[in-house]
XYZ file of C-alpha atoms in Angstrom:
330
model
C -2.866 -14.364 21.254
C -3.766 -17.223 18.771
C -5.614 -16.749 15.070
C -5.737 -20.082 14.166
C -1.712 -21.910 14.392
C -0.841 -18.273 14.362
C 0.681 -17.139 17.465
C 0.952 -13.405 17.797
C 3.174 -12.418 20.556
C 3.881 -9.702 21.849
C 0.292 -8.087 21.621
C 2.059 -4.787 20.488
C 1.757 -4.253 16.713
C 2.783 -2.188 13.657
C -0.082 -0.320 12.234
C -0.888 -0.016 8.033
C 1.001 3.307 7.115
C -0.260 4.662 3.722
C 3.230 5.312 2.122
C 5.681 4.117 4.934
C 4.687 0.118 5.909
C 6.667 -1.342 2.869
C 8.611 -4.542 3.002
C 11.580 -3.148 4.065
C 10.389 -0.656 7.280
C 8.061 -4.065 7.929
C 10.815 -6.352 8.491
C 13.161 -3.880 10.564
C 10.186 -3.249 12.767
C 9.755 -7.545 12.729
C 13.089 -7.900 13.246
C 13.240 -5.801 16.956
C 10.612 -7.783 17.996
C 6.700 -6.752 17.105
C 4.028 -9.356 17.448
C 2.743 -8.391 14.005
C 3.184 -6.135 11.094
C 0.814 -4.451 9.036
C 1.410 -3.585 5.253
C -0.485 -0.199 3.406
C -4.026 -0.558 2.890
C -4.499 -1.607 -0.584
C -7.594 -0.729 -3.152
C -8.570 -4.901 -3.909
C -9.574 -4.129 -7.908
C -5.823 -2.292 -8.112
C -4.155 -5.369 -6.601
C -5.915 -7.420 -9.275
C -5.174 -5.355 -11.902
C -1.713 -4.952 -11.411
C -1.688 -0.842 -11.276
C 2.064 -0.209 -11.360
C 3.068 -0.096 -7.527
C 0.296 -1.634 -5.335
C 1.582 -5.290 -5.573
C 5.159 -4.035 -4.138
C 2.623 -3.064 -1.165
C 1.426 -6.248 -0.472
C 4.999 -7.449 -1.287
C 5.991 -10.284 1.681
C 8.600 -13.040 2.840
C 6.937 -16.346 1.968
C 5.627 -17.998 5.130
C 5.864 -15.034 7.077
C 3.757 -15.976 10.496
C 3.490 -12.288 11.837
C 2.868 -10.303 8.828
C -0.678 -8.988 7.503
C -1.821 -7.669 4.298
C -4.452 -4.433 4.463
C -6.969 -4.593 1.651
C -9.812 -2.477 1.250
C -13.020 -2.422 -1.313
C -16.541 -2.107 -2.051
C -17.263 -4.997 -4.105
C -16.940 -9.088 -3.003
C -15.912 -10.451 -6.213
C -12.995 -8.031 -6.191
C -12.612 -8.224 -2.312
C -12.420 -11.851 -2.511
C -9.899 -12.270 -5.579
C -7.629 -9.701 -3.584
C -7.470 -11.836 -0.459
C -6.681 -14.983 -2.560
C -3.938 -13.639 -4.290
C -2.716 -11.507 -0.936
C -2.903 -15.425 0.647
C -1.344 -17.168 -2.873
C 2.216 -14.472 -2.052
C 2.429 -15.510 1.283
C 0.320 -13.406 3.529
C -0.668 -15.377 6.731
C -3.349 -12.935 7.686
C -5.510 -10.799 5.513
C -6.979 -7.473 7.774
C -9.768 -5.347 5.896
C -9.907 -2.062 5.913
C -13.163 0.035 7.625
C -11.080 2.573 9.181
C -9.378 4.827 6.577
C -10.800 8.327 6.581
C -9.784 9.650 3.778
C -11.854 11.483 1.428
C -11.332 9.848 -1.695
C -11.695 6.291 -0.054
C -14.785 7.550 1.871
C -16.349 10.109 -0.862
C -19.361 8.051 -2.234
C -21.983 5.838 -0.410
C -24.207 2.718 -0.706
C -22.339 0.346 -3.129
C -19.566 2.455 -3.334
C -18.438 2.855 0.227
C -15.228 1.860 1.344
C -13.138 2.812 4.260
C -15.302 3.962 7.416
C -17.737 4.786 5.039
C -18.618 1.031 5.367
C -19.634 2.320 9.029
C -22.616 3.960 7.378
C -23.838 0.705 5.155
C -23.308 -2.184 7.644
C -25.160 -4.350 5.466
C -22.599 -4.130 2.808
C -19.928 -4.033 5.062
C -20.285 -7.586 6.538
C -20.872 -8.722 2.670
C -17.825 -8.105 2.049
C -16.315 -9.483 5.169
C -18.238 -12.691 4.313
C -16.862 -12.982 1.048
C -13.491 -12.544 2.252
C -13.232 -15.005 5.178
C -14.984 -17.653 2.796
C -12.212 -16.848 -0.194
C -8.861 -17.680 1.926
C -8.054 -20.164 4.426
C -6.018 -17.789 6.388
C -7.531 -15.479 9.454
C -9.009 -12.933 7.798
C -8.531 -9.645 10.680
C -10.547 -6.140 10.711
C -9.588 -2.346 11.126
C -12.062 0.016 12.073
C -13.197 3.518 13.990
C -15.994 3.758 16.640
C -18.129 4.696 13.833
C -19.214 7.709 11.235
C -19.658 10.405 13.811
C -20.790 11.113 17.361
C -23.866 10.245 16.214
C -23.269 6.877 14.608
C -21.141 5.338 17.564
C -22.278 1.909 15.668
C -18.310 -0.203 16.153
C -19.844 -2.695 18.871
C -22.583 -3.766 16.714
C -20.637 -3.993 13.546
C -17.951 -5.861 15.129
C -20.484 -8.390 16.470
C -21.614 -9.092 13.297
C -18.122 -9.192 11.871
C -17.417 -12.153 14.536
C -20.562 -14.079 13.831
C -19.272 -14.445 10.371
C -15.530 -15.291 11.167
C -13.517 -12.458 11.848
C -11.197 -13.565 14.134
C -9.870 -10.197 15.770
C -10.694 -6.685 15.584
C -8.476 -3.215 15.922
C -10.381 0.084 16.745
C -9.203 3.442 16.138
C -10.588 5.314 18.805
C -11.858 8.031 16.826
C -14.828 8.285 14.274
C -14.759 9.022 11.244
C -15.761 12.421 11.450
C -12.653 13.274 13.697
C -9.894 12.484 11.298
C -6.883 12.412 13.250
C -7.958 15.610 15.530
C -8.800 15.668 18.875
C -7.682 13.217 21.067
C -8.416 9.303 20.617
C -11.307 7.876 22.988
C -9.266 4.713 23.945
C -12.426 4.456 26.847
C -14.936 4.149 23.709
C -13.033 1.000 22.711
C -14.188 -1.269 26.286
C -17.837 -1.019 24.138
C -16.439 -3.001 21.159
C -14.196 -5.077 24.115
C -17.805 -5.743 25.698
C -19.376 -6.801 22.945
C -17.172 -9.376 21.320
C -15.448 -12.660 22.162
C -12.523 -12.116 19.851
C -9.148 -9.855 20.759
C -9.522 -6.291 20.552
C -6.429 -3.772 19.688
C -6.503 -0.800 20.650
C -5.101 2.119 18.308
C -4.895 5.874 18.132
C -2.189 8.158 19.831
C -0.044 5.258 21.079
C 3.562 6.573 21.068
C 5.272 5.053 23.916
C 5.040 2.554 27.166
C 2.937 5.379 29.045
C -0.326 5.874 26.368
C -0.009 2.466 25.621
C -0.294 1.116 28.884
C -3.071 4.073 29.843
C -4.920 2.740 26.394
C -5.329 -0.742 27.716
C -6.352 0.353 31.112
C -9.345 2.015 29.654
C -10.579 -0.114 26.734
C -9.947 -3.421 28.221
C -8.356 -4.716 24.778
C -5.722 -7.594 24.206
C -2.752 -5.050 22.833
C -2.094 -2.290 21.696
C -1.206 -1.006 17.546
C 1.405 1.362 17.261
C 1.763 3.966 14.020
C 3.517 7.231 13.404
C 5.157 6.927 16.673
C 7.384 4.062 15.188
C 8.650 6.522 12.364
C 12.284 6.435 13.563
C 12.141 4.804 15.383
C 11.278 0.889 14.433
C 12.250 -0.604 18.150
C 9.385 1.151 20.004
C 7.034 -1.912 19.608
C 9.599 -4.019 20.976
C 10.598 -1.571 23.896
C 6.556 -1.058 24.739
C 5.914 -5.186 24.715
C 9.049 -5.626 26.989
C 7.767 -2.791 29.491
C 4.365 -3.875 29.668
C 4.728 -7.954 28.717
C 7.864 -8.219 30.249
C 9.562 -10.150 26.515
C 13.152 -9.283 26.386
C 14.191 -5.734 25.672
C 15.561 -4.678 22.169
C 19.088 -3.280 21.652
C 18.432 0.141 21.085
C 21.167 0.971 18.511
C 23.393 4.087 18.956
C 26.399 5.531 17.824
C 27.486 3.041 14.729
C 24.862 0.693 15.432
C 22.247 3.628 14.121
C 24.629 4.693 11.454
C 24.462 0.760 10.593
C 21.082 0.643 10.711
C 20.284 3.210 8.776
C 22.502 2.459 6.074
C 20.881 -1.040 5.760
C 17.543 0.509 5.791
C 18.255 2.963 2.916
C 20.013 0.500 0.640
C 16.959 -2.112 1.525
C 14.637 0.700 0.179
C 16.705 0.682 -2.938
C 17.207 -2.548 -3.136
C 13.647 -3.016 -3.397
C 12.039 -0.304 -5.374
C 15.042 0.685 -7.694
C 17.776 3.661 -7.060
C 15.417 5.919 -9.208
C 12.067 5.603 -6.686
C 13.837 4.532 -3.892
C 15.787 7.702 -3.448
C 12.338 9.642 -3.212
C 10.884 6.730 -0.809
C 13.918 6.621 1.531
C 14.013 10.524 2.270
C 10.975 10.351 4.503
C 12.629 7.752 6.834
C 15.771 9.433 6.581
C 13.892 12.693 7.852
C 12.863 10.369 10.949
C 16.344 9.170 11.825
C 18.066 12.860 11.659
C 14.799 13.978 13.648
C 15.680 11.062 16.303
C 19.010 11.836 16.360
C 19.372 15.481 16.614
C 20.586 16.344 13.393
C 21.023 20.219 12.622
C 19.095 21.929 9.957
C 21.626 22.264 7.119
C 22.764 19.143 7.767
C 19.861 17.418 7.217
C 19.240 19.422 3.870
C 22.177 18.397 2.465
C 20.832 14.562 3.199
C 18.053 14.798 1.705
C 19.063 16.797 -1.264
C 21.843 14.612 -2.023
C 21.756 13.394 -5.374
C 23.197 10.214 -5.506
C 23.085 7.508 -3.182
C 26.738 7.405 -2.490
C 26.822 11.347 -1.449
C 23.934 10.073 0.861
C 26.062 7.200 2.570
C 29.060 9.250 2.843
C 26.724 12.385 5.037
C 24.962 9.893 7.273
C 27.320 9.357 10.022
C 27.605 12.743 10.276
C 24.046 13.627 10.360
C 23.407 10.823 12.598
C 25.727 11.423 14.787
C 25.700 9.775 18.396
C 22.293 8.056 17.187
C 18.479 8.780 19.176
C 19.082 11.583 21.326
C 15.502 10.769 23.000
C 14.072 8.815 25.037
C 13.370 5.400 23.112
C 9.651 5.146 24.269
């Protein structure tokens, strides 16, 4: 799959994780092998603005090829300056957000949509996809859901008129917006969107191993497949799906010291990054992750995550990770 010189390859990506796609989770997932990495959505006027902590979001390796940076908005000017400065730190593709359900990102309408509330003000919605893929020189991407609700199933025509002004690929979420995250993704839904465009299609939404991800593309048609909270834990899976279905080399699965290893360069990367004092707090979620992959009793893991200094943390993790993922790696 080409965007522009930008080979992405495998088709099996990392997914935008409010919270948990940071630099460092980005490039362990990069560095077993996923096509392309996605970082948190980010609010376009707070990336200008420098609010403390959203720039460390969009935070990259110069000259990156398979990295992306998420932003979302409801105004051009601000849409557009956030995509020039996302391209200015190194991001070789900038995706836009229509997909994020969330209330406060979905809560008012007409000028001030954002998320899939764009879904409801297509008009304004391809305004600001204009105004982005005219600001950067990059591919400029697009996340989205099959629309507002059941009865505003409106993704193939949006994403139609996203292409005609220079999107250059497209992931669905095969839910609306309506659903949340309940029920079960229609991955069948997506084929419309497939149908209607000329530019790759990803298909997202409960893809958590080689089986759903291979039973997502049989029914949508699409060009790959995005991968989220299924990779918490576990940050080989894209590798291991692409190598089952695309047939790219297989990542080492790490066990035993490897994990331990891992691990321990993950947490310190986390710290290394945000500071000991917020990286502490940031690192116990993926900490919970690894324990949960690798068995790790209940008291155990307590005392992990209620150590109180990094070093207590280091010296519990072998331990607590024991023999490394005690399940099945996809």
């Amino acid at each position: 799959m080409r965007l522009n010189d930008i080979i992405l390859d495998p088709p099996v990506f990392l997914a935008p994780l409010a919270g948990i796609t940071d630099l460092p989770f980005r490039e362990l997932v990069a560095r077993f092998g996923a096509g392309l990495v996605v970082s948190e959505m980010i609010a376009s006027q707070d990336l200008i603005n420098a609010k403390p902590g959203v720039r460390e979001k969009a935070e990259l390796g110069f000259g990156v090829a398979g990295t992306s940076v998420q932003i979302a908005g409801c105004e051009a000017y601000w849409m557009a300056e956030a995509a020039k400065m996302a391209e200015a730190n190194g991001a070789r593709i900038i995706d836009i957000n229509m997909g994020c359900p969330a209330k406060k990102v979905t809560s008012t309408s007409g000028a001030g949509a954002s998320g899939s509330a764009l879904m409801r003000e297509p008009d304004l919605a391809i305004s600001l996809i204009e105004a982005v893929v005219e600001a950067v020189d990059v591919p400029v991407t697009l996340k989205t859901r099959l629309g507002w609700d059941d009865d505003m199933l409106n993704a193939p025509e949006l994403v139609a008129r996203a292409e005609a002004v220079g999107i250059q690929m497209v992931t669905i979420h095969g839910r609306t917006r309506c659903q949340f995250y309940k029920g079960a993704a229609d991955w069948g839904a997506i084929s419309k969107v497939k149908e209607a465009v000329d530019i790759p299609v990803i298909a997202n939404g409960d893809i958590v191993d080689t089986v759903t991800a291979k039973e997502a593309l049989r029914q949508s048609g699409a060009d790959g497949v995005m991968l989220g909270r299924g990779v918490q834990g576990r940050p080989w899976l894209p590798a291991v799906v692409a190598s089952e279905i695309y047939g790219t080399a297989m990542p080492e699965i790490p066990s035993a010291d490897e994990f331990i290893q891992m691990v321990s360069e993950h947490y310190d990367a986390i710290l290394s990054f945000y500071g000991t004092p917020l990286g502490v707090k940031v690192a116990r979620k993926h900490l919970g992750w690894y324990m949960d992959e690798a068995g790790c009793d209940k008291p155990l893991r307590t005392a992990v995550l209620t150590a109180k200094t990094p070093a207590e943390v280091l010296r519990l993790l072998p331990d607590a990770l024991g023999a490394g993922p005690e399940r099945s790696a996809a």
